[in-house]
Amino acid sequence: MSKPKVLQLGEIVLAHKAWEQLSEVAEIITPNATNRDEFIAECKSGRFDDVVAAYRTFPSVSITGIFDKELVQATPKSWRFLAHNGAGYDQVDAHACAARDPPLLVSNIPTVADDSTADTAVFLILGALRNLNPSMQALREGKWKGSPPPALGHDPQGKTLGILGMGGIGRNLKVKMDVFGMKAIYHNRRKMSSEGAAGAEYVSFDELLARSDVLSLNLPLNPKTRHIISTAEFAKMKKGVVIVNTARGPVMDEDALVKALDSGHVASCGLDVFEEEPKVHEGLIRNPNCVLVPHMGTWCVETQTKMEEWTIGNVREAVTNGKLVSPVPEHVDLQWKD
Ligand SMILES: O=CC(=O)O
């Protein structure tokens, strides 16, 4: 009997053993396409007609484009599962996937990216609060701390950390910042149990904006959260607030952030994500009070290995048992219906 086919969209960099083991139960194929038009044409050509599941990475978007309605409608009906290697799956329109007949079920990585993403947020919070960046730049230019030295930074102890989005990463961050003496408040669509929020205080969105000394964005990007932080929201924040974003760039209006930084209303920021990656807003580049990291929240061997293994686990479960280990929340109910 022939093995079910798996379409590989993106590289396996670390989890070679798990990938080899997958090839014992599945035939792995790769696209010939080098861009979205070619990929859609390849979908329609019949070449993927026996594909049951696909493994996809964040960078594979350069070949397929985003998994929107147009692309999803071009996929063959045999293709039932899409295992995304990442926590955030904004490159995949989960609603378009659910609406296809039969649905294209999507999985993401629910937990294994929490530590390294929260660690990156810790780095950005401390770097931005302590205003370390201007002097780090000055040192490399042979100017020691800089002349004049930058404004003194602030200690985290006793400051209020506002967490917008209390999922796995937000909770992980809260626990880590407890050690630095920060008091955490959070806002979410729904109030969590005290355990689910690791003891953080639930507040309204406006209260979060008004009370935070540091505001950390930890929510997924979707049409409802796009530009959730913009001019009106900055105006409700304390003067001197620090903003940290390790979620997705477009949850914040970058033009509005640059204006708020220029006026001094926002003292500093720490960003791992940007609105139009890999493009970075000129107003952020020229502002030394911005600690900028090029989307490296999970850029470490241990986490990347776990993420690849987890995603391969989803593909394996799909081809052997016809279901996903960690469907995205929108698809949890769908996977039991046919
Ligand atoms: O950005 C990283 C991820 O979504 O896993």
Coordinates of C-alpha atoms and ligand atoms in Angstrom, one line a residue:
M1 CA 0.0 0.0 0.0
S2 CA 1.4 3.5 -0.8
K3 CA 2.2 5.8 2.0
P4 CA 0.1 9.0 2.6
K5 CA 1.8 12.1 1.1
V6 CA 3.1 15.0 3.1
L7 CA 4.0 18.3 1.5
Q8 CA 7.0 20.0 3.0
L9 CA 6.8 23.8 3.0
G10 CA 10.0 25.1 4.5
E11 CA 13.2 23.7 5.8
I12 CA 13.8 21.2 8.6
V13 CA 16.9 22.7 10.3
L14 CA 17.3 20.7 13.5
A15 CA 14.8 17.9 14.0
H16 CA 16.3 15.6 11.4
K17 CA 15.7 12.4 13.3
A18 CA 12.0 13.1 13.8
W19 CA 11.7 14.0 10.1
E20 CA 13.4 10.8 9.1
Q21 CA 11.0 8.9 11.3
L22 CA 8.1 10.6 9.6
S23 CA 9.3 9.4 6.2
E24 CA 8.8 5.8 7.5
V25 CA 5.1 6.5 7.6
A26 CA 4.7 9.1 4.9
E27 CA 6.0 10.0 1.4
I28 CA 7.4 13.5 1.6
I29 CA 7.3 15.8 -1.4
T30 CA 8.4 19.4 -1.9
P31 CA 6.9 22.0 -4.2
N32 CA 8.7 23.0 -7.5
A33 CA 7.1 26.5 -7.2
T34 CA 9.3 29.4 -6.3
N35 CA 6.5 32.0 -5.8
R36 CA 2.9 32.2 -5.0
D37 CA 1.5 32.2 -8.6
E38 CA 3.5 29.1 -9.3
F39 CA 2.4 27.5 -6.1
I40 CA -1.3 28.1 -6.8
A41 CA -0.7 26.8 -10.4
E42 CA 1.0 23.7 -8.9
C43 CA -1.9 23.2 -6.5
K44 CA -4.3 23.3 -9.5
S45 CA -2.1 21.1 -11.7
G46 CA -3.0 17.9 -9.7
R47 CA 0.6 17.4 -8.5
F48 CA -0.6 17.6 -4.8
D49 CA -3.7 15.6 -5.4
D50 CA -2.7 12.8 -2.9
V51 CA -1.3 15.1 -0.3
V52 CA -2.9 14.6 3.1
A53 CA -1.0 17.0 5.3
A54 CA 1.6 19.8 5.0
Y55 CA 4.3 21.0 7.3
R56 CA 4.9 24.7 7.0
T57 CA 7.3 27.3 8.4
F58 CA 7.1 31.1 8.8
P59 CA 9.6 31.8 6.0
S60 CA 7.8 29.5 3.5
V61 CA 5.4 32.4 3.0
S62 CA 7.9 33.6 0.4
I63 CA 6.9 30.7 -1.8
T64 CA 3.2 30.2 -1.0
G65 CA 2.1 33.7 0.1
I66 CA -0.3 33.8 3.0
F67 CA -2.9 30.9 3.3
D68 CA -5.8 33.1 2.4
K69 CA -9.1 32.2 0.8
E70 CA -7.6 32.2 -2.8
L71 CA -4.9 29.8 -1.8
V72 CA -7.0 27.6 0.4
Q73 CA -9.6 27.2 -2.4
A74 CA -6.8 26.0 -4.8
T75 CA -5.7 23.2 -2.5
P76 CA -6.9 19.7 -3.4
K77 CA -9.6 18.1 -1.2
S78 CA -7.2 15.3 -0.2
W79 CA -5.2 17.9 1.7
R80 CA -6.8 18.0 5.1
F81 CA -4.2 19.2 7.6
L82 CA -1.8 22.1 7.8
A83 CA 0.8 21.9 10.6
H84 CA 2.2 25.4 11.2
N85 CA 5.6 25.7 12.9
G86 CA 5.0 28.7 15.1
A87 CA 2.8 30.0 17.9
G88 CA 1.3 32.8 15.9
Y89 CA -0.5 31.7 12.8
D90 CA -1.6 35.0 11.3
Q91 CA -0.1 33.9 8.0
V92 CA -2.9 31.4 7.8
D93 CA -6.6 32.5 7.5
A94 CA -8.1 30.0 9.9
H95 CA -11.6 31.0 8.9
A96 CA -10.9 30.4 5.2
C97 CA -9.4 27.0 6.1
A98 CA -12.5 26.1 8.2
A99 CA -14.9 27.2 5.4
R100 CA -13.3 25.0 2.8
D101 CA -15.2 21.8 2.1
P102 CA -13.8 19.7 3.6
P103 CA -12.1 21.9 6.2
L104 CA -8.4 22.3 6.1
L105 CA -7.5 21.8 9.7
V106 CA -4.6 23.9 11.1
S107 CA -2.3 23.3 14.1
N108 CA 0.1 25.6 15.8
I109 CA 2.6 25.4 18.7
P110 CA 0.8 26.1 21.9
T111 CA 3.5 25.9 24.6
V112 CA 7.0 25.2 23.5
A113 CA 7.7 28.7 22.3
D114 CA 6.5 30.3 25.6
D115 CA 9.8 30.4 27.5
S116 CA 12.1 31.8 24.8
T117 CA 9.5 34.4 23.7
A118 CA 9.0 35.5 27.3
D119 CA 12.8 35.5 27.8
T120 CA 13.0 37.9 24.8
A121 CA 10.4 40.1 26.4
V122 CA 12.4 40.1 29.7
F123 CA 15.5 41.2 27.8
L124 CA 13.5 44.0 26.0
I125 CA 11.8 45.2 29.2
L126 CA 15.1 45.5 31.1
G127 CA 17.0 47.0 28.1
A128 CA 14.3 49.6 27.4
L129 CA 13.6 50.4 31.1
R130 CA 17.3 50.8 31.9
N131 CA 17.8 52.7 28.7
L132 CA 20.8 50.6 27.8
N133 CA 20.7 51.0 24.0
P134 CA 22.2 54.5 23.5
S135 CA 25.3 53.6 25.4
M136 CA 25.6 50.2 23.8
Q137 CA 25.7 52.0 20.5
A138 CA 28.1 54.7 21.8
L139 CA 30.5 52.1 23.1
R140 CA 30.8 50.6 19.6
E141 CA 31.5 54.0 18.2
G142 CA 34.4 54.4 20.6
K143 CA 32.5 57.0 22.7
W144 CA 32.1 55.0 26.0
K145 CA 28.7 55.9 27.5
G146 CA 28.2 58.6 25.0
S147 CA 28.5 62.4 25.4
P148 CA 26.4 63.5 27.0
P149 CA 25.5 60.2 28.6
P150 CA 21.9 59.1 28.1
A151 CA 19.2 59.8 30.6
L152 CA 19.3 57.5 33.6
G153 CA 17.2 54.4 33.3
H154 CA 14.7 53.0 35.8
D155 CA 14.7 49.9 38.0
P156 CA 11.9 47.3 37.4
Q157 CA 11.3 46.9 41.1
G158 CA 8.0 48.2 42.2
K159 CA 6.9 49.2 38.7
T160 CA 3.6 48.0 37.2
L161 CA 3.9 45.6 34.2
G162 CA 0.8 45.6 32.0
I163 CA 0.3 42.4 30.0
L164 CA -2.1 42.7 27.0
G165 CA -3.0 39.1 26.2
M166 CA -2.7 36.5 29.0
G167 CA -1.9 33.3 27.1
G168 CA 1.0 31.0 27.7
I169 CA 3.6 33.7 26.9
G170 CA 2.0 36.4 29.0
R171 CA 1.7 34.0 32.0
N172 CA 5.3 32.9 31.6
L173 CA 6.5 36.6 31.4
K174 CA 4.4 37.5 34.5
V175 CA 6.2 34.7 36.5
K176 CA 9.6 35.8 35.3
M177 CA 9.0 39.5 36.1
D178 CA 7.8 38.7 39.6
V179 CA 11.5 37.9 40.3
F180 CA 12.3 41.5 39.3
G181 CA 9.8 42.9 41.7
M182 CA 7.3 44.1 39.1
K183 CA 3.5 44.0 39.9
A184 CA 1.6 42.5 37.0
I185 CA -1.9 43.5 35.8
Y186 CA -3.4 42.2 32.6
H187 CA -6.2 42.5 30.1
N188 CA -7.7 39.7 28.1
R189 CA -11.0 39.1 26.2
R190 CA -11.9 37.0 29.3
K191 CA -10.8 37.1 32.9
M192 CA -8.8 34.0 33.7
S193 CA -8.7 32.0 36.8
S194 CA -6.1 33.3 39.3
E195 CA -4.0 30.3 38.5
G196 CA -4.3 30.8 34.7
A197 CA -3.1 34.4 35.2
A198 CA -0.4 33.4 37.6
G199 CA -1.9 35.7 40.2
A200 CA -1.9 38.8 38.0
E201 CA -4.7 41.3 38.6
Y202 CA -7.4 41.5 35.8
V203 CA -8.2 45.1 34.7
S204 CA -10.2 46.7 31.9
F205 CA -8.3 47.7 28.7
D206 CA -8.4 51.4 29.6
E207 CA -7.2 50.7 33.1
L208 CA -4.3 48.6 31.7
L209 CA -3.3 51.6 29.5
A210 CA -3.6 54.0 32.4
R211 CA -1.7 52.0 35.1
S212 CA 1.1 50.3 33.2
D213 CA 4.7 51.6 33.6
V214 CA 5.7 48.9 31.1
L215 CA 3.2 47.6 28.6
S216 CA 3.9 44.2 27.1
L217 CA 2.0 43.1 24.0
N218 CA 1.4 39.3 24.1
L219 CA -1.7 38.9 22.0
P220 CA -2.3 37.2 18.6
L221 CA -2.7 39.2 15.5
N222 CA -6.1 39.0 13.9
P223 CA -8.5 41.5 12.3
K224 CA -9.8 42.5 15.8
T225 CA -6.3 43.1 17.3
R226 CA -4.7 44.9 14.3
H227 CA -3.6 48.4 15.6
I228 CA -5.2 47.7 19.0
I229 CA -2.5 50.2 20.2
S230 CA -2.6 53.5 18.3
T231 CA -2.8 57.2 18.9
A232 CA -5.9 57.2 21.2
E233 CA -4.4 54.4 23.3
F234 CA -1.0 56.1 23.7
A235 CA -2.9 59.2 24.9
K236 CA -4.4 57.1 27.7
M237 CA -1.0 55.9 28.9
K238 CA 1.3 57.4 31.5
K239 CA 4.0 59.8 30.3
G240 CA 7.2 57.9 30.3
V241 CA 5.6 54.5 29.7
V242 CA 7.8 51.7 28.1
I243 CA 6.3 49.6 25.4
V244 CA 7.5 46.1 24.6
N245 CA 6.2 44.0 21.7
T246 CA 7.1 40.3 21.1
A247 CA 3.7 39.4 19.6
R248 CA 3.3 40.7 16.0
G249 CA 4.1 44.1 14.6
P250 CA 0.7 45.1 13.3
V251 CA -1.0 44.9 16.7
M252 CA 0.5 48.3 17.2
D253 CA 0.4 51.3 14.8
E254 CA 4.1 52.0 14.2
D255 CA 3.5 55.5 12.9
A256 CA 1.7 56.4 16.1
L257 CA 4.4 54.7 18.2
V258 CA 7.1 56.8 16.5
K259 CA 5.1 60.0 17.2
A260 CA 4.7 59.0 20.8
L261 CA 8.4 58.3 21.2
D262 CA 9.3 61.6 19.4
S263 CA 7.1 63.6 21.8
G264 CA 8.6 61.8 24.8
H265 CA 5.2 60.4 25.9
V266 CA 6.6 56.9 25.4
A267 CA 10.1 56.9 27.0
S268 CA 11.5 53.9 25.3
C269 CA 10.4 50.7 23.6
G270 CA 11.7 47.1 23.0
L271 CA 10.5 45.5 19.8
D272 CA 11.1 42.0 18.4
V273 CA 8.4 42.4 15.8
F274 CA 7.6 45.1 13.2
E275 CA 4.6 46.1 11.0
E276 CA 6.2 45.3 7.7
E277 CA 9.0 42.8 8.4
P278 CA 11.8 42.9 7.3
K279 CA 11.3 46.7 6.8
V280 CA 11.9 48.7 10.0
H281 CA 10.3 52.2 10.4
E282 CA 12.9 54.9 10.0
G283 CA 11.6 56.6 13.1
L284 CA 12.5 53.6 15.2
I285 CA 16.0 53.2 13.6
R286 CA 16.9 56.8 14.3
N287 CA 15.7 56.7 17.9
P288 CA 18.4 55.4 20.3
N289 CA 15.7 54.7 22.9
C290 CA 14.4 51.8 20.9
V291 CA 15.8 48.4 21.6
L292 CA 15.3 46.5 18.3
V293 CA 15.6 42.8 17.7
P294 CA 14.8 41.3 14.2
H295 CA 12.1 38.8 15.2
M296 CA 14.3 36.4 17.2
G297 CA 11.9 35.5 20.0
T298 CA 12.4 31.8 19.5
W299 CA 15.9 32.0 17.9
C300 CA 17.6 29.3 20.0
V301 CA 18.6 25.7 19.4
E302 CA 16.5 24.2 22.1
T303 CA 13.3 26.0 21.3
Q304 CA 13.6 25.7 17.5
T305 CA 14.3 21.9 17.9
K306 CA 11.2 21.5 20.1
M307 CA 9.1 23.6 17.7
E308 CA 10.1 21.5 14.7
E309 CA 9.5 18.3 16.6
W310 CA 6.1 19.4 17.8
T311 CA 5.1 20.4 14.3
I312 CA 6.3 17.0 12.9
G313 CA 4.3 15.4 15.7
N314 CA 1.2 17.1 14.4
V315 CA 1.9 15.9 10.8
R316 CA 2.5 12.4 12.1
E317 CA -0.8 12.3 14.1
A318 CA -2.6 13.7 11.0
V319 CA -1.3 11.0 8.6
T320 CA -1.5 8.1 11.1
N321 CA -4.7 8.9 13.1
G322 CA -6.5 11.5 11.0
K323 CA -6.3 14.3 13.6
L324 CA -4.0 17.0 15.0
V325 CA -2.4 17.1 18.4
S326 CA -2.8 20.8 18.8
P327 CA -5.4 22.3 16.5
V328 CA -5.7 26.1 16.6
P329 CA -8.5 27.2 18.9
E330 CA -10.8 28.0 16.0
H331 CA -10.5 24.4 14.7
V332 CA -10.8 22.4 18.0
D333 CA -14.4 21.5 17.4
L334 CA -14.1 21.1 13.7
Q335 CA -11.7 18.2 13.9
W336 CA -14.2 15.9 15.3
K337 CA -16.8 16.6 12.6
D338 CA -16.7 15.3 9.1
Ligands
LIG1 O1 7.0 34.4 16.1 C1 7.1 33.3 16.4 C2 6.0 32.4 16.5 O2 4.9 32.7 16.2 O3 6.2 31.2 16.9

